[in-house]
Coordinates of C-alpha atoms in Angstrom, one line a residue:
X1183 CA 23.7 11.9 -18.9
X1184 CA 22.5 9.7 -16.1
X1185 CA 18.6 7.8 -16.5
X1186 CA 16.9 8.8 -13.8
X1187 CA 13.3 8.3 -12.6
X1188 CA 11.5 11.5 -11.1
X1189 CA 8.4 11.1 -8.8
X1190 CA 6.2 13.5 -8.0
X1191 CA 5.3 14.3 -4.4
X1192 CA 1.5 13.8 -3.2
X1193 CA 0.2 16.5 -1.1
X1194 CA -0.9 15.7 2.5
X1195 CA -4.2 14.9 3.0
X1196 CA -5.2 18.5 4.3
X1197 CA -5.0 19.1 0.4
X1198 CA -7.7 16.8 -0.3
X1199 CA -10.6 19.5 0.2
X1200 CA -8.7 21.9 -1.9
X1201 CA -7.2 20.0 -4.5
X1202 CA -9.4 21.7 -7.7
X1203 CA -7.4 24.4 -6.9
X1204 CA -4.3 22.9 -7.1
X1205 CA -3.5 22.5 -10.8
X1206 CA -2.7 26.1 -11.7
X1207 CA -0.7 26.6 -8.5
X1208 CA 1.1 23.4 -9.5
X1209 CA 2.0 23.6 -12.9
X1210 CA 4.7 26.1 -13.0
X1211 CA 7.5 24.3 -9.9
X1212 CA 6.4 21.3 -11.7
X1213 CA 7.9 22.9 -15.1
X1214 CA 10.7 24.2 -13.6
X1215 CA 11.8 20.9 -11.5
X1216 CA 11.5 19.0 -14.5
X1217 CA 13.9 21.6 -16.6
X1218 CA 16.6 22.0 -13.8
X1219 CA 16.6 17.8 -13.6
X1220 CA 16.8 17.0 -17.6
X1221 CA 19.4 19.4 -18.1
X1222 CA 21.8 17.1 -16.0
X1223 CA 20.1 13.8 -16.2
X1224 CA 17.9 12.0 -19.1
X1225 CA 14.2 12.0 -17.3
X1226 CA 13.3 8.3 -18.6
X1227 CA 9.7 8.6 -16.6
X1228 CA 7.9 10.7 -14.1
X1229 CA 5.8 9.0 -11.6
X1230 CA 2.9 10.9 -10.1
X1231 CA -0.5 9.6 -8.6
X1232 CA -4.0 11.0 -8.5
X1233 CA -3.3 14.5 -6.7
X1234 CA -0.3 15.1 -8.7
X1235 CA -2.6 14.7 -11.6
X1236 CA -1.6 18.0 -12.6
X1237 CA 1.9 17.6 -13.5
X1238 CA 0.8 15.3 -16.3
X1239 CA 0.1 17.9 -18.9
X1240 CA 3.8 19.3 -18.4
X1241 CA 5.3 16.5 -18.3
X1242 CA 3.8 15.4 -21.7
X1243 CA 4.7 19.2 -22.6
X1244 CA 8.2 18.4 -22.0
X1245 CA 7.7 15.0 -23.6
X1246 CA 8.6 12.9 -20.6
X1247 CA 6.7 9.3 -20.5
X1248 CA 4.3 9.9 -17.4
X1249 CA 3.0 7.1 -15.2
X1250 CA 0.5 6.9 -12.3
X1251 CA 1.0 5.1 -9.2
X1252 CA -2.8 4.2 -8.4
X1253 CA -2.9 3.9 -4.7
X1254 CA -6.1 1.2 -4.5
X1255 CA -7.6 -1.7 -6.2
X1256 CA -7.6 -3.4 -9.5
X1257 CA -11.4 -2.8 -9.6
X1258 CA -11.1 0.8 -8.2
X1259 CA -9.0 1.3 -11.0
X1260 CA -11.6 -0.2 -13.4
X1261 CA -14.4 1.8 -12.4
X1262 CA -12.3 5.3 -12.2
X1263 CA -11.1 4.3 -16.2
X1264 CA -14.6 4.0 -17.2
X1265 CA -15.5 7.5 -15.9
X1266 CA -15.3 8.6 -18.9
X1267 CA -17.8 6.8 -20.8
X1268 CA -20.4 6.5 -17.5
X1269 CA -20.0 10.7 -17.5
X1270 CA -21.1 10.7 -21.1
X1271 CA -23.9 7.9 -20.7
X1272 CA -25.7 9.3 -17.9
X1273 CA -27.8 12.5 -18.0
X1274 CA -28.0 12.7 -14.2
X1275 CA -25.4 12.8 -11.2
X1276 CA -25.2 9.9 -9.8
X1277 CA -26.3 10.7 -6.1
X1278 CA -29.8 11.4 -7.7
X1279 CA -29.7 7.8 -8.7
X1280 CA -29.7 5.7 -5.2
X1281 CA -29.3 2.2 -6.0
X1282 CA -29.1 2.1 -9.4
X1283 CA -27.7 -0.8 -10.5
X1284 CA -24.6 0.6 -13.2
X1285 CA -22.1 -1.9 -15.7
X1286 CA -18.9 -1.1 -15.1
X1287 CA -16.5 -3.6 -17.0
X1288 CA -15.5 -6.2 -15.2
X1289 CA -17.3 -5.8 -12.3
X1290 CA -20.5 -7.2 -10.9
X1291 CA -23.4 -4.6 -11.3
X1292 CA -22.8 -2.0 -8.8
X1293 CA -25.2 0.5 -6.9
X1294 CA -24.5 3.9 -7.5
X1295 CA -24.7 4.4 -4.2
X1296 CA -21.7 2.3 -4.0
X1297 CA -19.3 4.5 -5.9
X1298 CA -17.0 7.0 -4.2
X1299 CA -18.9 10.8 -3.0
X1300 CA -16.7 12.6 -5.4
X1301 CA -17.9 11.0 -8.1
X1302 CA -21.5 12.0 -7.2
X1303 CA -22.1 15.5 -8.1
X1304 CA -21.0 16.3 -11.9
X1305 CA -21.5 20.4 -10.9
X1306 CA -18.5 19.8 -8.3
X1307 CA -15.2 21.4 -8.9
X1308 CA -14.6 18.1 -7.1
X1309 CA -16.2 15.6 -9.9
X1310 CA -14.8 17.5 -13.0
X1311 CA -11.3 17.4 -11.2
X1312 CA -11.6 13.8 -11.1
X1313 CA -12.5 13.1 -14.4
X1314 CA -10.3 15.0 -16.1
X1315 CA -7.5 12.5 -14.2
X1316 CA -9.3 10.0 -15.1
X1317 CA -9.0 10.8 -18.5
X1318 CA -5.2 12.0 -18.4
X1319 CA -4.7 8.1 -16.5
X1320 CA -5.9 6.5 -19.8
X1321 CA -3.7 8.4 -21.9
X1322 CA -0.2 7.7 -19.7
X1323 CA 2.6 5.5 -20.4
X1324 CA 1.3 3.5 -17.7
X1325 CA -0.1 2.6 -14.9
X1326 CA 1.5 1.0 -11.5
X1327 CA -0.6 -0.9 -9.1
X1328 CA -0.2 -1.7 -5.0
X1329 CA -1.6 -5.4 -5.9
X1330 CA -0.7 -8.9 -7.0
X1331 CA -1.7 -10.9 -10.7
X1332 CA -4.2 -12.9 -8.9
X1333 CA -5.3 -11.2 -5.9
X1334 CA -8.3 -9.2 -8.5
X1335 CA -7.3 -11.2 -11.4
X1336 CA -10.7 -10.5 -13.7
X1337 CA -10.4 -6.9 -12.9
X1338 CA -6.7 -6.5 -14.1
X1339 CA -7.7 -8.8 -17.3
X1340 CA -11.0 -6.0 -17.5
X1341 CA -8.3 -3.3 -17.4
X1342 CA -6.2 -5.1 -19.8
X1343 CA -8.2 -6.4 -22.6
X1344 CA -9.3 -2.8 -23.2
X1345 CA -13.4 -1.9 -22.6
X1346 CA -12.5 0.2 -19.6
X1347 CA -11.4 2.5 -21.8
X1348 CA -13.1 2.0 -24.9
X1349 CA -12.0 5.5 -26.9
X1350 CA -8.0 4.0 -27.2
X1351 CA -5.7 2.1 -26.4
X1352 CA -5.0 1.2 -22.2
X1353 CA -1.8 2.0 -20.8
X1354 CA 0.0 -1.4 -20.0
X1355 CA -0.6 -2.8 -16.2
X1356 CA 2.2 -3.3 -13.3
X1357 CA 1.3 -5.2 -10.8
X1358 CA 4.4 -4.9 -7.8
X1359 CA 2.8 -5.4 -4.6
X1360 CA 1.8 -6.0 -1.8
X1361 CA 3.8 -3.3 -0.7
X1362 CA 3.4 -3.6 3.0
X1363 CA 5.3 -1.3 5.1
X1364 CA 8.1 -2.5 7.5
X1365 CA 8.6 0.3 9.4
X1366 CA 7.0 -0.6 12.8
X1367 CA 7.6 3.0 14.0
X1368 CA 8.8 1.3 17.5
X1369 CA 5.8 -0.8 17.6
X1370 CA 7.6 -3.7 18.9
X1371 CA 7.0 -2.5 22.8
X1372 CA 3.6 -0.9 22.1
X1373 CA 1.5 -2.1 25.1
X1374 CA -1.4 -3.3 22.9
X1375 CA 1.3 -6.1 21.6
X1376 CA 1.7 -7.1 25.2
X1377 CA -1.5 -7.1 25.7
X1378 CA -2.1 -9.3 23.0
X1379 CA 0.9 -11.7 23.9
X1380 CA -1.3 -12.7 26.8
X1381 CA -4.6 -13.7 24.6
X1382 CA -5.4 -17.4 23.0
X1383 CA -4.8 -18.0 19.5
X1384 CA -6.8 -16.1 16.9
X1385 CA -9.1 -15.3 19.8
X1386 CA -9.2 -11.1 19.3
X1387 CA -11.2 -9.3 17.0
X1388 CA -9.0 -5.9 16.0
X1389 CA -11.4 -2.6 14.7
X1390 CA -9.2 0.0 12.8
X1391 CA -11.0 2.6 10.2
X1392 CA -7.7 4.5 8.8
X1393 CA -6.4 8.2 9.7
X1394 CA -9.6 9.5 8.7
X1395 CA -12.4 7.1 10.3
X1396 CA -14.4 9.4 12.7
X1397 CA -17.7 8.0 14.8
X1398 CA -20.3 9.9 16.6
X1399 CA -20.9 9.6 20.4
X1400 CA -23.5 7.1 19.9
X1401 CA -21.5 5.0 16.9
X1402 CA -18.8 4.6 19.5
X1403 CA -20.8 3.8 22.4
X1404 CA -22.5 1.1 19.9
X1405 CA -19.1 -0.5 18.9
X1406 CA -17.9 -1.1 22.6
X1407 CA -21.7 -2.5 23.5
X1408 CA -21.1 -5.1 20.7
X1409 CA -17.4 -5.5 20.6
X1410 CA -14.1 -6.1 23.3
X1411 CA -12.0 -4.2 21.6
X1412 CA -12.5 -0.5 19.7
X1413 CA -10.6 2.3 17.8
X1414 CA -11.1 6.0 18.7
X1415 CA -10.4 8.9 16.5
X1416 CA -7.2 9.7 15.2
X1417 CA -4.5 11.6 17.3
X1418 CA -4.5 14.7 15.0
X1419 CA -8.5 15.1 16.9
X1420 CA -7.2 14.9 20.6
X1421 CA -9.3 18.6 21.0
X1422 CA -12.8 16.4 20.6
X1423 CA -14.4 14.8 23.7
X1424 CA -12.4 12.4 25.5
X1425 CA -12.5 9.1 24.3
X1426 CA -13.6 8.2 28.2
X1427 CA -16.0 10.1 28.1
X1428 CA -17.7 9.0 24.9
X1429 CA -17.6 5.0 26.3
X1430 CA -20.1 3.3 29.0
X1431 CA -19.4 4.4 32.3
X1432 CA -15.9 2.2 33.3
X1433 CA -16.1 0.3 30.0
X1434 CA -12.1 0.3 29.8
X1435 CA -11.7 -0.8 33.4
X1436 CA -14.4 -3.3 32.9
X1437 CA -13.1 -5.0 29.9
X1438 CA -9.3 -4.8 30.6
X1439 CA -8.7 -8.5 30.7
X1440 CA -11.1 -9.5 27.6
X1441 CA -10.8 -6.2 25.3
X1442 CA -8.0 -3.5 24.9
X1443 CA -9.0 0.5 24.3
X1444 CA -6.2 2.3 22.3
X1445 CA -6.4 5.4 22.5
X1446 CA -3.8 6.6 19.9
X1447 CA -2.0 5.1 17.4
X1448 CA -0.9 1.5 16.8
X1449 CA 1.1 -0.9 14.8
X1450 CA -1.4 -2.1 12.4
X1451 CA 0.8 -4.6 10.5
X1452 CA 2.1 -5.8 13.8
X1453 CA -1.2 -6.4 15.4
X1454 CA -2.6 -8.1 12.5
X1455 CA 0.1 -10.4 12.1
X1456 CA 0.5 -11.8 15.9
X1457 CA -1.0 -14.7 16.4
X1458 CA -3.8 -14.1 18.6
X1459 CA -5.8 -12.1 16.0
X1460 CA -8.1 -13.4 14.2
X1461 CA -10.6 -11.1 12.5
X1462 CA -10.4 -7.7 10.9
X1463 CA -13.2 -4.7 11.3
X1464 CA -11.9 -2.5 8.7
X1465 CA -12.6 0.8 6.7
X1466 CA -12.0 -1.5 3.3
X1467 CA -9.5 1.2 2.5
X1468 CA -6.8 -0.7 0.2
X1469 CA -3.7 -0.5 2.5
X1470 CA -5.4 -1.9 5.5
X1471 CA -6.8 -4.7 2.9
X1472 CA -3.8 -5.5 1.5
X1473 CA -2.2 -5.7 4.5
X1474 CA -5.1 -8.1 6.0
X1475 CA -4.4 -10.3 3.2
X1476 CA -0.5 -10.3 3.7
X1477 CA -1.6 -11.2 7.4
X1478 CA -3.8 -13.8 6.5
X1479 CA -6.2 -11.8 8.9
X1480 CA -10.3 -12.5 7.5
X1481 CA -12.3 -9.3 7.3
X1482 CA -15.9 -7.4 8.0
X1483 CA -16.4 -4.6 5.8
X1484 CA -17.3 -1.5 7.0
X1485 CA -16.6 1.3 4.4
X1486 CA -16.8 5.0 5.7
X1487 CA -15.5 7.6 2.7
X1488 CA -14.0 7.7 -0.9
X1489 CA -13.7 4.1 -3.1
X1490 CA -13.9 1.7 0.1
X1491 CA -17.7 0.8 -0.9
X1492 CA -16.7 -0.6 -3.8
X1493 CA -13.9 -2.5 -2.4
X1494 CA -16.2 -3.6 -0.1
X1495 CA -18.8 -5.0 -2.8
X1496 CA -15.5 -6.7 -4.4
X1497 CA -14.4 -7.8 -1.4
X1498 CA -17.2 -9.9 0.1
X1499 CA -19.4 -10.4 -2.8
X1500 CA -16.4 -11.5 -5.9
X1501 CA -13.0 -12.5 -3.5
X1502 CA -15.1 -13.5 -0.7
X1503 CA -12.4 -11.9 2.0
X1504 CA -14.9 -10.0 3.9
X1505 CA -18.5 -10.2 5.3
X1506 CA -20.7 -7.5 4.3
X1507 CA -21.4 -5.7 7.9
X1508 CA -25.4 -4.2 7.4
X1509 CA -25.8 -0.3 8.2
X1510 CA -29.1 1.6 8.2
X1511 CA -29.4 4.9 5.8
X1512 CA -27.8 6.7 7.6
X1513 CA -24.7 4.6 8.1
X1514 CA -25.7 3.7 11.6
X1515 CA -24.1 0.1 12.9
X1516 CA -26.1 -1.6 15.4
X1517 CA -23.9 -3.4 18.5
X1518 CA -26.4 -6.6 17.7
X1519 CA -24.9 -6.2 13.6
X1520 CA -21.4 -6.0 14.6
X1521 CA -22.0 -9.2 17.3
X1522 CA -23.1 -10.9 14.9
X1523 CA -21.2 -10.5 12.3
X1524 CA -18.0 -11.0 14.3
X1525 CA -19.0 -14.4 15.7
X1526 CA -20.0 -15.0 12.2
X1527 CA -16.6 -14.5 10.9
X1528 CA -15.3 -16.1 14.0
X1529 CA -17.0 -19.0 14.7
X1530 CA -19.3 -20.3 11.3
X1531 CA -18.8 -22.5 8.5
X1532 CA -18.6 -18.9 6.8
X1533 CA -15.9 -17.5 8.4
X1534 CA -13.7 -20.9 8.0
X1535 CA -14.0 -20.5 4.2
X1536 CA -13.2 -16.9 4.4
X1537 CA -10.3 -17.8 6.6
X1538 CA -9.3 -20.3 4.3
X1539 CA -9.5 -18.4 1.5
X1540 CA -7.2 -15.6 2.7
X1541 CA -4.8 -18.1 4.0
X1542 CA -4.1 -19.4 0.5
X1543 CA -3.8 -15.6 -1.1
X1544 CA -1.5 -14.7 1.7
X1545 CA 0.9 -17.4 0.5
X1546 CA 0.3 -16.1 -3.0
X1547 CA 1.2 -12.9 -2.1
X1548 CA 4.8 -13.8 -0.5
X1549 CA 5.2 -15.6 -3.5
X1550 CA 4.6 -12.5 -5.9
X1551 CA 6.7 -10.7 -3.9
X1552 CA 9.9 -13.2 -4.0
X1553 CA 12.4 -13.4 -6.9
X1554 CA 11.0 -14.3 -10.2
X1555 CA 7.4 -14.0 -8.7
X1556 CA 4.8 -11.9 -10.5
X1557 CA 5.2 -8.6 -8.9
X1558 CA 9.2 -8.9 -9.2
X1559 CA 9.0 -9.7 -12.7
X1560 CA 6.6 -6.6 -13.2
X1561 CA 8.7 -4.0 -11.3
X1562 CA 11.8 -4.9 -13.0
X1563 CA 10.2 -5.1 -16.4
X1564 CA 8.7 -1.8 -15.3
X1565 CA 12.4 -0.6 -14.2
X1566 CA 13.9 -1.4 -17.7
X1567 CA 14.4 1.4 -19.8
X1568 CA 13.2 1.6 -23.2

């Protein structure tokens, strides 16, 4: 019979409210797709990520070696391991702790504050979800990582050497990214490239907070008081307010030859890499990172739902990629915080050693990606059966 390798689909992200719900609904399709395939082919592993979690009791039912595709950082990765063991040392959910400082191996101290919502509330259906993956991750055959060797380099060794899990043995680490997507979806004539053919040299400052970054009225009008260019909603919210609407009176008309509004979506990996970018506002979510760093595009961290806090923290206080971007309680960014930190990253002794810093992992990260580089050698040792 023919090897084959069998991944398992991730639902959308409509699914993401729901998915505590999803394991019985999943398990039985997931039995019988894996039963119709090995009865023509030999299943040599079965790839799923965190919302497939599922699908890794039957596959381990049907003794098939099970991986997970974790979708964000090294040090994501660490903390989400060590679930376990935090679960079991602290008596209280951890939004009743603020700013706690917690040890998580590897990583610097970190707030609990800092840790992803879901994680929060141990009554959730949410929470317990979430742990049990955690706990099925540390029993797979492996684990697969969007990342290069020495992009988080002490959180892969943290993973590695064992105290993330400290009940057994850790599933071996592949490294095989960046994997940065080439499709440009026709971005090539997107008339926010033009515009940007016609700026100077790392000169614009590009926002973008993901498929899922929403603002308030005020938020936005904030961000276009302290910035030129801005990032509305995305396109699946067209039924909310007009973006117009939402912005000073003519701001669009106003700013046309400094600043550019899009108002739906855009090539992200093309803007970041033309030339006249040259700073990032970002949601800290991992592909938008990775893809900075790929870019060689330095960043401001603003983190707006699930791990990107943490990959913030890593970020700008352990890789120094980012600068830290200051938010009151209630998440509120002032249009004097965002000036400032964007000249800071644009125009300070700060920003150059950022810059410089990202320009020498961007080169580190082609060179992972090429022949006999560190994520090659990983995916193929990954690809070689047993």
């Amino acid at each position: 019979m023919e090897d084959v390798i069998v991944l398992g689909p991730s639902p959308g992200r409509g699914h993401l409210i729901s998915m505590p719900a999803l394991p019985p609904n999943t398990s039985p399709p997931s039995i019988q797709s894996l039963k119709t395939i090995s009865q023509t082919s030999k299943v040599k592993a079965f790839i799923i990520d965190f919302f497939c979690d599922a699908a890794f009791e039957v596959a381990t039912t049907l003794d098939i070696p099970t991986y997970y595709f974790f979708t964000s950082s090294p040090s994501g990765l660490a903390a989400f391991l060590y679930r376990p063991t935090l679960h079991i040392k602290l008596d209280n959910s951890l939004k009743d702790l603020g700013n706690t400082l917690l040890d998580i191996p590897g990583l610097p101290p970190i707030q609990a504050s800092n840790l992803p919502d879901n994680w929060k509330d141990r009554t959730s259906k949410v929470y317990e979800y979430s742990l049990y993956a955690a706990t099925h991750m540390a029993k797979s055959n492996g684990l697969v990582l969007n990342t290069f060797d020495l992009l988080e380099t002490k959180y892969i060794k943290a993973i590695s050497d064992g105290p993330c899990v400290p009940d057994g043995p850790t599933p071996p680490i592949f490294c095989i990214g960046p994997l940065i997507s080439s499709n440009n979806q026709n971005g090539d004539d997107h008339e926010c490239l033009n515009w940007l053919n016609s700026q100077p040299n790392r000169s614009v400052v590009f926002l973008c907070f993901g498929s899922l970054g929403l603002f308030s009225a005020k938020q936005l009008k904030e961000i276009a008081v302290g910035l030129e260019i801005i990032r509305n909603p995305p396109p699946d919210n067209e039924k909310d307010t007009n973006l117009d609407e939402l912005l000073p009176k003519r701001f669009s008309e106003r700013t046309k030859d400094k600043g550019f509004v899009v108002k739906q979506w855009v090539p992200q990996v093309a803007v970041l890499s033309h030339d006249s970018v040259g700073g990032f506002v970002t949601h800290c979510g991992w592909n938008s990172v990775l893809e900075a760093v790929w870019c060689g595009v330095p960043m401001v961290g603003w983190p707006l739902y699930a791990e990107q806090r943490l990959n913030r923290v890593v970020l700008v206080e352990e890789i120094k990629l980012a600068l830290w971007l200051n938010e009151s309680e209630d998440g509120f960014v002032s249009a004097t915080e965002l000036e400032k930190r964007v000249k800071e990253l644009m125009a300070s002794e700060v920003g150059r050693e950022v810059r410089e810093r990202i320009s020498i992992l961007r080169d580190e990260a082609v060179a992972a990606m090429k022949e006999g580089g560190s994520s090659h050698v990983a995916l193929t040792k990954f690809a070689q059966p047993s």
